Structure formats: C-alpha cells, structure tokens
XYZ file of C-alpha atoms in Angstrom:
581
model
C 171.523 270.622 160.170
C 174.833 268.851 159.690
C 177.042 268.199 162.707
C 180.646 269.382 162.910
C 181.773 265.842 162.130
C 179.548 265.748 159.026
C 181.133 268.958 157.759
C 184.575 267.535 158.416
C 183.716 264.432 156.349
C 182.464 266.579 153.489
C 185.618 268.722 153.510
C 187.778 265.626 153.585
C 185.884 263.505 151.089
C 184.818 266.032 148.473
C 187.449 268.772 148.810
C 184.726 271.393 149.279
C 185.322 274.674 151.122
C 182.688 276.511 153.138
C 182.839 280.316 153.213
C 180.543 281.974 155.779
C 180.133 285.746 155.477
C 177.350 287.686 157.147
C 175.556 284.398 157.807
C 175.526 283.407 154.110
C 177.136 280.052 153.292
C 178.926 279.743 149.956
C 180.185 276.406 148.645
C 183.406 276.503 146.587
C 184.966 273.654 144.609
C 188.646 274.499 145.278
C 190.895 276.705 147.395
C 191.498 279.400 144.776
C 187.783 279.711 144.073
C 187.085 279.992 147.797
C 189.827 282.599 148.171
C 188.410 284.702 145.327
C 184.933 284.515 146.859
C 186.289 285.679 150.195
C 188.129 288.644 148.656
C 184.996 289.711 146.794
C 182.883 289.518 149.936
C 185.567 291.327 151.949
C 185.543 294.279 149.550
C 181.790 294.696 150.046
C 182.096 294.509 153.820
C 184.913 297.092 153.938
C 182.892 299.485 151.758
C 180.069 299.370 154.302
C 182.338 299.312 157.375
C 185.621 301.149 156.702
C 188.561 299.784 158.688
C 189.841 301.640 161.738
C 193.365 302.278 160.443
C 194.936 302.788 157.059
C 197.342 299.996 157.946
C 197.272 297.521 160.814
C 200.544 296.551 162.471
C 201.805 294.643 165.465
C 202.976 296.622 168.491
C 206.469 296.137 167.079
C 205.470 297.709 163.760
C 205.192 294.614 161.566
C 202.431 295.031 158.928
C 199.443 292.712 159.449
C 197.270 291.251 156.720
C 193.529 291.199 157.222
C 193.704 287.403 156.982
C 196.411 284.731 156.944
C 196.086 281.427 155.116
C 198.118 278.522 153.775
C 199.637 280.920 151.198
C 201.564 282.614 154.016
C 203.307 279.467 155.206
C 204.085 277.721 151.903
C 207.815 278.287 152.427
C 207.849 276.366 155.733
C 209.461 272.958 155.827
C 208.116 271.279 158.953
C 211.189 269.269 159.948
C 213.725 271.981 159.116
C 211.815 275.002 160.397
C 209.521 273.740 163.142
C 210.097 270.068 163.996
C 208.915 268.450 167.200
C 209.365 269.945 170.691
C 212.769 269.225 172.193
C 214.329 268.768 168.729
C 216.466 271.125 166.647
C 215.773 273.959 165.876
C 213.602 273.984 169.041
C 210.956 276.258 167.507
C 208.269 274.432 169.497
C 210.151 274.383 172.795
C 213.224 272.953 174.486
C 211.470 270.025 176.194
C 209.513 267.232 174.556
C 206.524 267.564 176.892
C 207.092 271.109 178.231
C 204.618 272.052 180.995
C 202.968 268.620 181.109
C 206.118 267.557 182.942
C 206.775 270.616 185.083
C 205.699 274.234 185.060
C 208.027 277.129 184.462
C 209.825 278.536 187.503
C 207.527 281.128 189.033
C 209.770 283.970 190.147
C 208.855 287.352 191.569
C 211.499 290.050 191.131
C 211.827 291.527 194.604
C 214.146 293.497 196.829
C 213.943 296.836 198.599
C 215.389 298.721 201.555
C 217.673 296.519 203.662
C 218.498 292.825 203.590
C 216.234 292.232 206.593
C 213.152 293.662 204.880
C 213.866 291.904 201.581
C 214.393 288.582 203.385
C 210.913 288.947 204.885
C 209.457 289.593 201.390
C 211.230 286.499 199.958
C 209.906 284.274 202.696
C 206.424 285.743 202.186
C 206.601 284.854 198.490
C 207.941 281.341 199.102
C 205.099 280.678 201.532
C 202.626 281.635 198.792
C 203.997 279.339 196.129
C 206.875 281.123 194.438
C 209.253 278.455 193.127
C 212.288 280.666 192.596
C 213.699 283.949 193.870
C 214.716 286.938 191.783
C 216.844 289.567 193.514
C 216.542 293.270 192.724
C 219.560 295.276 193.916
C 219.537 298.997 194.617
C 221.308 301.389 192.263
C 224.524 301.832 194.310
C 224.950 298.040 194.451
C 224.372 297.788 190.692
C 227.184 300.230 189.951
C 229.644 299.007 192.570
C 229.349 301.605 195.342
C 228.941 300.977 199.056
C 226.077 302.771 200.773
C 228.434 305.275 202.465
C 229.896 306.466 199.135
C 228.910 310.044 198.148
C 227.519 308.733 194.843
C 225.076 306.529 196.791
C 223.504 309.338 198.786
C 219.714 309.175 198.747
C 219.587 305.969 196.706
C 219.912 303.266 199.358
C 217.226 300.609 198.998
C 215.089 302.658 196.613
C 214.927 300.360 193.562
C 216.176 297.187 195.202
C 217.990 295.819 198.222
C 221.256 297.347 199.443
C 224.084 294.793 199.586
C 227.479 296.065 200.738
C 229.150 292.874 201.932
C 228.765 289.190 202.700
C 227.177 290.210 206.012
C 224.197 291.641 204.117
C 223.988 288.591 201.860
C 223.862 286.300 204.894
C 220.848 288.234 206.199
C 219.205 288.338 202.760
C 219.072 284.524 202.578
C 218.596 283.778 206.257
C 216.392 280.670 206.722
C 216.238 280.199 202.929
C 217.960 276.890 201.992
C 220.091 277.549 198.925
C 220.205 273.862 197.983
C 216.414 273.884 197.540
C 215.768 277.321 195.994
C 216.820 278.608 192.580
C 217.907 282.256 192.667
C 218.205 284.785 189.869
C 220.230 287.948 190.481
C 219.879 291.019 188.292
C 223.419 292.323 188.538
C 225.872 293.041 185.743
C 229.043 295.121 186.143
C 229.800 293.725 189.652
C 228.236 290.312 188.893
C 231.324 288.388 189.990
C 231.269 290.015 193.433
C 227.611 289.200 194.110
C 228.036 285.663 192.780
C 230.984 285.198 195.153
C 228.819 286.387 198.049
C 226.104 283.889 197.099
C 228.639 281.041 196.962
C 229.943 282.057 200.400
C 226.441 282.102 201.891
C 225.995 278.593 200.531
C 229.234 277.522 202.202
C 228.046 278.903 205.517
C 224.794 276.940 205.117
C 226.756 273.780 204.342
C 225.702 273.865 200.683
C 228.464 273.044 198.209
C 228.928 275.227 195.108
C 227.973 272.313 192.860
C 224.567 272.182 194.598
C 223.693 275.810 193.859
C 221.288 276.576 191.037
C 220.238 279.894 189.604
C 221.244 282.645 187.230
C 223.447 285.720 187.350
C 222.505 288.326 184.747
C 226.128 289.226 183.933
C 225.105 290.852 180.625
C 227.194 293.980 180.323
C 226.656 294.658 176.614
C 222.981 295.532 177.028
C 224.055 297.994 179.751
C 226.029 299.921 177.151
C 223.082 299.667 174.732
C 220.034 300.357 176.847
C 220.297 300.402 180.629
C 223.403 302.240 181.807
C 224.580 300.390 184.950
C 228.067 299.797 183.584
C 231.347 300.491 185.377
C 234.327 299.351 183.320
C 235.253 299.687 179.628
C 234.043 296.871 177.323
C 237.307 294.910 177.122
C 237.662 294.604 180.896
C 233.951 293.924 181.280
C 234.070 291.080 178.767
C 236.977 289.574 180.686
C 234.898 289.569 183.874
C 232.008 287.924 182.011
C 234.121 285.110 180.595
C 235.923 284.634 183.933
C 232.503 283.803 185.410
C 231.844 281.345 182.552
C 235.093 279.546 183.304
C 234.771 279.640 187.108
C 231.207 278.312 187.145
C 231.964 275.653 184.567
C 234.560 274.232 186.949
C 232.944 274.972 190.314
C 229.226 275.826 190.049
C 228.055 273.579 187.195
C 224.283 274.039 187.665
C 224.548 277.822 187.588
C 223.441 279.800 184.510
C 226.463 282.004 183.963
C 224.682 284.748 182.050
C 221.172 285.933 181.279
C 221.534 287.620 177.910
C 218.887 290.253 178.201
C 216.524 291.603 175.610
C 214.219 292.753 178.377
C 215.944 296.068 178.970
C 216.416 296.596 175.242
C 212.637 296.362 174.823
C 212.039 298.550 177.887
C 214.215 301.220 176.254
C 211.826 301.287 173.290
C 212.942 298.648 170.791
C 210.627 296.670 168.552
C 210.193 292.911 168.936
C 212.504 292.312 165.966
C 215.197 294.565 167.457
C 214.839 292.868 170.836
C 215.607 289.478 169.278
C 218.326 290.831 166.993
C 220.338 292.826 169.517
C 219.982 290.168 172.216
C 221.267 287.386 169.975
C 224.008 289.668 168.616
C 225.120 290.181 172.226
C 225.036 286.409 172.644
C 227.285 285.981 169.612
C 229.780 288.446 171.118
C 229.873 286.494 174.408
C 230.397 283.166 172.656
C 233.211 284.637 170.560
C 234.862 286.170 173.643
C 234.711 282.885 175.570
C 236.105 280.947 172.614
C 239.111 283.284 172.496
C 239.923 282.245 176.079
C 239.920 278.597 175.022
C 236.481 277.655 176.344
C 234.331 275.178 174.395
C 230.843 276.414 173.373
C 229.618 272.828 173.510
C 230.291 273.059 177.252
C 229.636 276.647 178.350
C 226.791 276.902 175.827
C 224.663 274.711 178.098
C 224.709 277.383 180.797
C 223.855 280.370 178.605
C 220.362 281.662 179.291
C 218.308 284.508 177.886
C 215.882 287.063 179.277
C 213.053 288.502 177.206
C 210.289 291.036 177.614
C 206.610 290.117 177.348
C 204.793 292.989 175.670
C 201.085 293.497 174.953
C 200.763 292.071 171.423
C 200.018 288.438 172.251
C 200.486 286.955 168.765
C 203.683 288.898 168.049
C 205.145 287.900 171.403
C 204.418 284.190 170.931
C 206.030 284.357 167.497
C 208.991 286.292 168.913
C 209.957 283.569 171.375
C 209.624 280.864 168.723
C 211.740 282.873 166.257
C 214.424 283.562 168.870
C 214.760 279.857 169.714
C 215.054 278.862 166.078
C 217.525 281.583 165.145
C 219.794 280.933 168.151
C 219.873 277.195 167.425
C 220.976 277.952 163.861
C 223.639 280.396 165.085
C 225.121 277.900 167.522
C 225.062 275.033 165.030
C 225.996 276.773 161.795
C 228.167 279.655 162.993
C 229.946 278.057 165.939
C 229.811 274.382 164.969
C 228.089 273.387 168.209
C 226.973 269.751 168.114
C 225.671 269.412 171.689
C 221.860 269.852 171.486
C 221.730 271.320 175.020
C 224.182 274.018 173.935
C 222.035 274.808 170.877
C 218.931 275.445 172.980
C 217.753 278.942 173.829
C 216.401 278.719 177.371
C 214.854 281.927 178.631
C 213.279 283.813 181.502
C 210.494 286.277 180.807
C 209.323 289.351 182.654
C 206.147 291.183 181.816
C 206.694 294.645 180.368
C 207.255 297.326 182.967
C 207.119 299.977 180.246
C 203.469 299.131 179.530
C 202.309 299.727 183.101
C 200.345 302.934 183.597
C 199.973 305.195 186.599
C 196.487 306.015 185.317
C 193.902 303.391 186.288
C 196.609 301.072 187.668
C 194.110 298.230 188.140
C 194.176 297.863 184.343
C 197.768 296.684 184.733
C 196.480 293.389 186.145
C 194.855 292.717 182.764
C 197.953 293.755 180.818
C 200.172 291.522 182.923
C 197.798 288.598 182.458
C 197.957 288.909 178.662
C 201.742 289.249 178.747
C 202.169 286.271 181.064
C 199.897 284.189 178.824
C 202.040 285.104 175.802
C 205.161 284.012 177.699
C 203.646 280.637 178.519
C 202.287 280.103 175.004
C 205.785 280.986 173.766
C 207.445 278.346 175.980
C 209.280 280.284 178.708
C 211.319 278.424 181.346
C 210.883 281.067 184.023
C 208.506 283.982 184.520
C 208.130 287.116 186.616
C 204.836 288.975 186.583
C 204.889 292.686 187.399
C 202.587 294.133 190.024
C 199.807 296.578 189.220
C 201.230 299.454 191.308
C 204.784 299.442 189.908
C 204.179 302.541 187.787
C 203.635 304.379 191.076
C 206.030 302.768 193.561
C 207.634 299.530 194.646
C 204.924 296.858 194.892
C 203.030 296.147 198.087
C 202.646 292.617 199.448
C 199.048 292.487 198.224
C 199.884 293.511 194.658
C 202.803 291.061 194.560
C 200.471 288.263 195.635
C 198.011 289.118 192.841
C 200.884 289.065 190.340
C 201.964 285.624 191.549
C 198.391 284.331 191.513
C 198.206 285.398 187.844
C 200.888 282.849 187.011
C 199.242 280.176 189.123
C 195.832 280.661 187.479
C 197.402 280.361 184.034
C 199.290 277.242 185.126
C 196.470 275.407 186.861
C 193.232 276.747 185.383
C 193.660 278.031 181.818
C 194.357 274.698 180.086
C 197.086 276.191 177.860
C 199.753 274.183 179.709
C 198.222 270.832 178.805
C 199.559 270.674 175.257
C 202.906 271.768 173.823
C 203.113 274.910 171.653
C 199.343 275.202 171.100
C 199.700 278.020 168.534
C 201.886 275.957 166.200
C 200.345 275.760 162.743
C 198.487 279.039 163.175
C 198.890 280.795 159.850
C 199.516 284.167 161.467
C 201.861 282.898 164.203
C 203.966 280.839 161.794
C 204.108 283.754 159.352
C 205.125 286.205 162.097
C 207.713 283.728 163.393
C 209.321 283.689 159.954
C 209.141 287.460 159.626
C 210.682 288.146 163.033
C 213.450 285.618 162.439
C 214.312 287.144 159.059
C 214.214 290.701 160.392
C 216.485 289.782 163.303
C 218.878 287.937 160.991
C 219.099 291.032 158.768
C 220.069 293.168 161.787
C 222.704 290.626 162.853
C 224.178 290.661 159.340
C 224.447 294.474 159.530
C 226.196 294.209 162.893
C 228.596 291.598 161.485
C 229.403 293.962 158.609
C 230.284 296.643 161.192
C 232.794 294.301 162.838
C 230.610 292.827 165.571
C 228.515 294.057 168.462
C 231.308 295.842 170.338
C 232.078 297.935 167.257
C 228.367 298.544 166.679
C 227.906 299.744 170.268
C 230.905 302.044 169.981
C 229.360 303.520 166.830
C 226.035 303.925 168.617
C 224.174 301.801 166.078
C 221.823 299.741 168.303
C 221.310 302.742 170.599
C 220.152 304.892 167.666
C 217.854 302.183 166.302
C 216.184 301.792 169.703
C 215.849 305.560 170.179
C 214.106 305.883 166.813
C 211.701 303.040 167.622
C 210.898 304.522 171.032
C 210.163 307.901 169.412
C 207.900 306.331 166.793
C 205.903 304.406 169.412
C 205.467 307.459 171.638
C 204.357 309.483 168.644
C 201.804 306.780 167.775
C 200.340 307.109 171.278
C 200.215 310.895 171.106
C 198.463 310.812 167.703
C 196.032 308.050 168.821
C 197.432 305.564 166.310
C 198.199 303.375 169.337
C 195.593 303.222 172.078
C 196.551 302.902 175.737
C 193.412 302.417 177.812
C 193.140 305.051 180.525
C 195.906 307.195 179.012
C 194.754 308.444 175.602
C 191.322 306.798 175.564
C 188.692 305.929 178.191
C 190.176 308.365 180.730
C 188.467 308.889 184.066
C 188.984 311.246 186.971
C 190.954 309.476 189.646
C 191.858 310.073 193.247
C 194.921 308.704 195.014
C 193.177 308.938 198.377
C 193.284 305.654 200.220
C 195.783 304.067 197.826
C 198.434 302.161 199.743
C 201.935 302.441 198.269
C 205.250 301.108 199.488
C 207.716 303.891 200.279
C 211.378 303.587 201.312
C 212.365 306.463 203.600
C 215.781 308.047 204.144
C 216.313 306.284 207.473
C 217.053 303.095 205.523
C 220.315 304.584 204.277
C 221.294 305.776 207.732
C 220.722 302.321 209.215
C 222.613 300.630 206.385
C 225.631 302.929 206.792
C 225.717 302.287 210.533
C 225.614 298.542 209.936
C 228.380 298.812 207.317
C 230.702 300.751 209.625
C 230.123 298.314 212.486
C 231.000 295.398 210.194
C 234.210 297.085 209.028
C 235.341 297.720 212.597
C 234.913 294.060 213.568
C 236.425 292.279 210.539
C 240.090 291.329 209.931
C 241.181 294.464 208.067
C 244.709 293.166 207.520
C 243.332 290.170 205.628
C 240.994 292.441 203.667
C 243.914 294.591 202.551
C 245.940 291.529 201.496
C 243.134 289.999 199.444
C 242.314 293.314 197.767
C 245.957 293.526 196.721
C 245.676 290.004 195.251
C 242.752 291.238 193.141
C 244.861 294.166 191.939
C 247.699 291.868 190.866
C 245.309 289.467 189.115
C 243.661 292.365 187.275
C 247.036 293.218 185.744
C 247.472 289.662 184.451
C 244.934 289.188 181.651
C 245.381 285.402 181.627
C 244.402 285.006 185.288
C 240.811 284.348 186.345
C 239.710 287.004 188.849
C 236.959 284.973 190.492
C 239.105 283.019 193.016
C 240.650 286.277 194.292
C 237.237 287.961 194.512
C 235.921 284.945 196.417
C 238.788 285.146 198.949
C 238.166 288.859 199.511
C 234.429 288.350 199.973
C 235.041 285.608 202.578
C 236.858 288.099 204.836
C 234.077 290.672 204.341
C 235.725 292.991 201.850
C 232.890 295.156 200.575
C 231.573 295.356 197.057
C 232.679 298.999 196.886
C 236.226 298.119 197.959
C 236.544 295.324 195.387
C 235.055 297.399 192.575
C 237.209 300.335 193.680
C 240.381 298.313 193.049
C 239.071 297.241 189.632
C 238.129 300.839 188.806
C 241.699 301.887 189.499
C 243.104 299.110 187.296
C 240.548 299.025 184.455
C 239.262 302.589 184.406
C 235.627 303.596 183.908
C 233.518 303.580 180.774
C 232.349 306.903 179.335
C 229.347 306.652 177.039
C 229.655 307.744 173.426
C 226.545 309.883 172.963
C 224.894 309.443 169.561
C 222.028 311.736 168.523
C-alpha cells in the first residue's frame, strides 16, 4: 500500500488523478478524463440512490452544485481577488496574523430590568472571561421615552436595561473601569444621548474621552428597513449620525462611530446576499452624508464598523463575510477614492442568529449557536456575541449565558481553527460562493443606485419588500419540509416545561424605576436643565451646528433621555412608515 506521501509524489510527478468511487480506484491521465469518469460514476450512483431534493441550495437560496472543482474558480485572480491577509481587498481578513495575535472580542449582549441588575450581570460576565460588554436597552430607551411616559407602560426592563438619565448610566457601569473595557451599545435613534451619558460616566471615573473604546450602533437606516426603533425623519436622523462621526473624530478617537447592521436585516428574513447588499448600501449612504458635511472618508472611514448575522449554513456564512470585506474595500477605494488602507477595511461584529433559535427542544440551540459562532470565526470576525439557548423563551439565565460564552472560549482555545488565517481559503465551494455573493450584492447595490440611493429606495419600500418576500419563501420552505428545522418540523418530541428555569422581569421593575426617576428630578438643578434643553432646541434649528456638545451639556446636569428626545421630536417631527405590501 502506498503512503499519502507516495500518492502525492505520483500526482506531482506523473500528472495522474485518482478517482475513488464506492471503493473502486480509477486512474486517469488528465483532468478532463478524470472529470468525465466522475460524472459517469455519479450518474450511476444517483440512479441507485436518488437525491433528497430536486435542487440543493444554501439557506440563503443560492443553488449548490453536487461538486465544486477548479472549473468554478478559474475567474479568480489571486492578488486582485483574494491576496494575503491584511492586504487589499482584505478578503482573507483585516490583520496579517488574525487570531494568532489576539482573539476576537468576546462580547455577551446583556441588559435587563434596572441598571443595578444589569451591572451585576456585566460583572458576572467579566469575571468569567468576557472581554467586552454589549448593552441591550429596553424598548422605551430605544425609542427615546422615559420610563414614566405613557408609551413606556409595561415595557420597562423587558428586552433590555432601562436608562432614563446619567444617574442610571453611573449605576450601570459602577465598578467597571471604562479605560479597560470596550463597550458596544445597541442604540440608534437616541444614540447621541446614550453616547453622551457614557462619556460623562468616563469623566466621573477620571477616564478621558480619548481613552474610551467601543461602538455605538447609530445605524438608523436599517431601523427604517427592518427593525422599527426610529424616531425622527431620515434627514434629521442622518444629521444626528454624522454629528456623532464629527464629534468622535475630534474627541473620542478610539470609538467606532457606527455599527452598520446587517444583523437585523437578516433577522427580518433577508437572504445572505440581501444582508450584504443592503448593509453596504446603507454604508454608502452614510459615507455620502458625511462627505456632504465636509468630513474626509480617509479619516472617519477608520471608525466605521459593521455588524452581521451568523446563520446556520456554515459555508455560505464564511463566504458571506469574505465577500462583504472584498466588496466594501472596492467601494471605498473605487467609489470614494479612499487611499487609507484602514479606511478601506470592513471590520465587523457578529451575533449568532436569534431567528434560528427554537422554543422546541431549546437545548438544540447550543448546537446551532456553536455552528454559527464557528462560521463567524472562520469568516474572520473582530467581535462576537453568542446567543443563549433559552432566548426563544425568555431573557437568558446566568447559566445559559455562561454556556454561550464558553462556546466562544472552546472555539478559541480548543478547536484549532484560530491557529491559521482564513483556513477555508482555496476551497472550491467557498471561493465560488464568495464570488457569487459579492456579485449578487453588487447587483442589488446597482439597482439601489439607479433608484437614487438608499434613502430613495427605503422611501419606495424596495428593500423592505425584498426582505418580506425572502422571509415568506423561507417560512414556506419550512412548512413544506423543503427546509428542515430539527425539533420543529422533524424529530419532534413531547416536551414539558416543568422544572425549566426562565428569567422573568416583573412589573415592579417599572414602579421602582419611575420612583428613582422622580427622586432624581427633584434633586437636580432644574433651572440648568431647562437652559441646556433650550440650547439643544436652538442648535436643532441650525443645520450647520453639531448637536453633540449641547446634548453632552444637558446630560451632565441630568436632563433625561426623554426630555432631550422630546425637544428634538418637537423640532424634527416623527417618522411615519410608508407601508408597502
């Protein structure tokens, strides 16, 4: 019997190809002969064992061949299309040695009830090895209402932590040194207010703004497309976004000023191609808006970050991240003339797919999350959050959060996939899918350009309709068993919820938060609050003035988020969605 090395020498020296089918070895003299032999053998096998589906596709709907070979990557030019890690177009990653140097930031998206309870959860996670925090805010905070507002009734602390003022933010980060921890905050319409609170907490800790590191989501366009936590009309919202770009560029230089999010686009039902396309189209709109204000993309481009979903189809997801990096690098270089390599890079955070978690057999979610996290790492993420197994039922318990974190740590320290850069590079199927996803996303972006840009496309309901159609098609595939979800439409079992521990937030949380809010208002300098709110009103009327310094002044004297957003509501108005069926 020949050894593996002997076979390698024969392949190299004699240009012979070995085809092994059903244990029979066939020797072919050239590639085309070997390919023909394979096809002939495949036909016989399929006749005996018919394939499961008429057509195989990725989760995102891309057709899959039975086999990929060198024919599928003939169009690839290594230096132009792939190149080495850390080099344009960054297909293989944004760092030359990636995880051999340092692992991704291990974040766990967390926040519930009051600032006190969320602070305890953050410290619990930090003690167990989390290397960055990710703040989930409750729904009233996300849409700019204080807890005592009628619109907030019954929602306090349910899907995240309630933050009404700087007083809450001080509690949220109590005993957490902001010069040593990177923090991500999922907040959009009132992003400037929460960023100002974070800066003020840093000041009170003796941490200068230039020492702060982290990310504010600040991505309002995807709210109009897929998520819905908007407040103001697009023009005013884009002004707030670019004001943050400018303010952080001058004052908080290590802060990522936006996390352009495909995550929520995918959660709403998009395909992988649509996730890349609509996310990068949003990115184009932000770059164009900042350029209009006189900002240089070579500068602010360094602080743009992205946020993607990690779905179940491992190969498609790996290819998706590689395609997104390459396409964004081309957009920045070719469309915007960016010459700074750091501003051409697509750096991204990943979260495993909440929409794939099932209430049935929730333990299976641990396996799903593991596959999704592995895809994120193989795709070169800079930051990762792993969902907990019980999130389809309730907010995660401490135990389930710990398992989710341990998933990342096992991948990092035990799997071996972090020891070499971009290990799937050169895979016929991954390179082919990378090309296909890039081209499909580019085609969508061209359509959006033809419509006049992303703002016009959103107003026409174009991305919303595309996502709705994709969500319908995927749900229909599940209901007709064309897509299998273990425990849902196959391998079902009778289950009992008895003994299952879930985290519940009761109504007393809102009552306690309102009491705390009213006590804070009675003890602050209300004259100063009124003056600084009036300064915000005046600045809002002057389109050339950056609102962030006025927001910062108001936050320092404990003006609430609801009061600040209330002034802006009066000046900017509120957005009303254009429903497209």
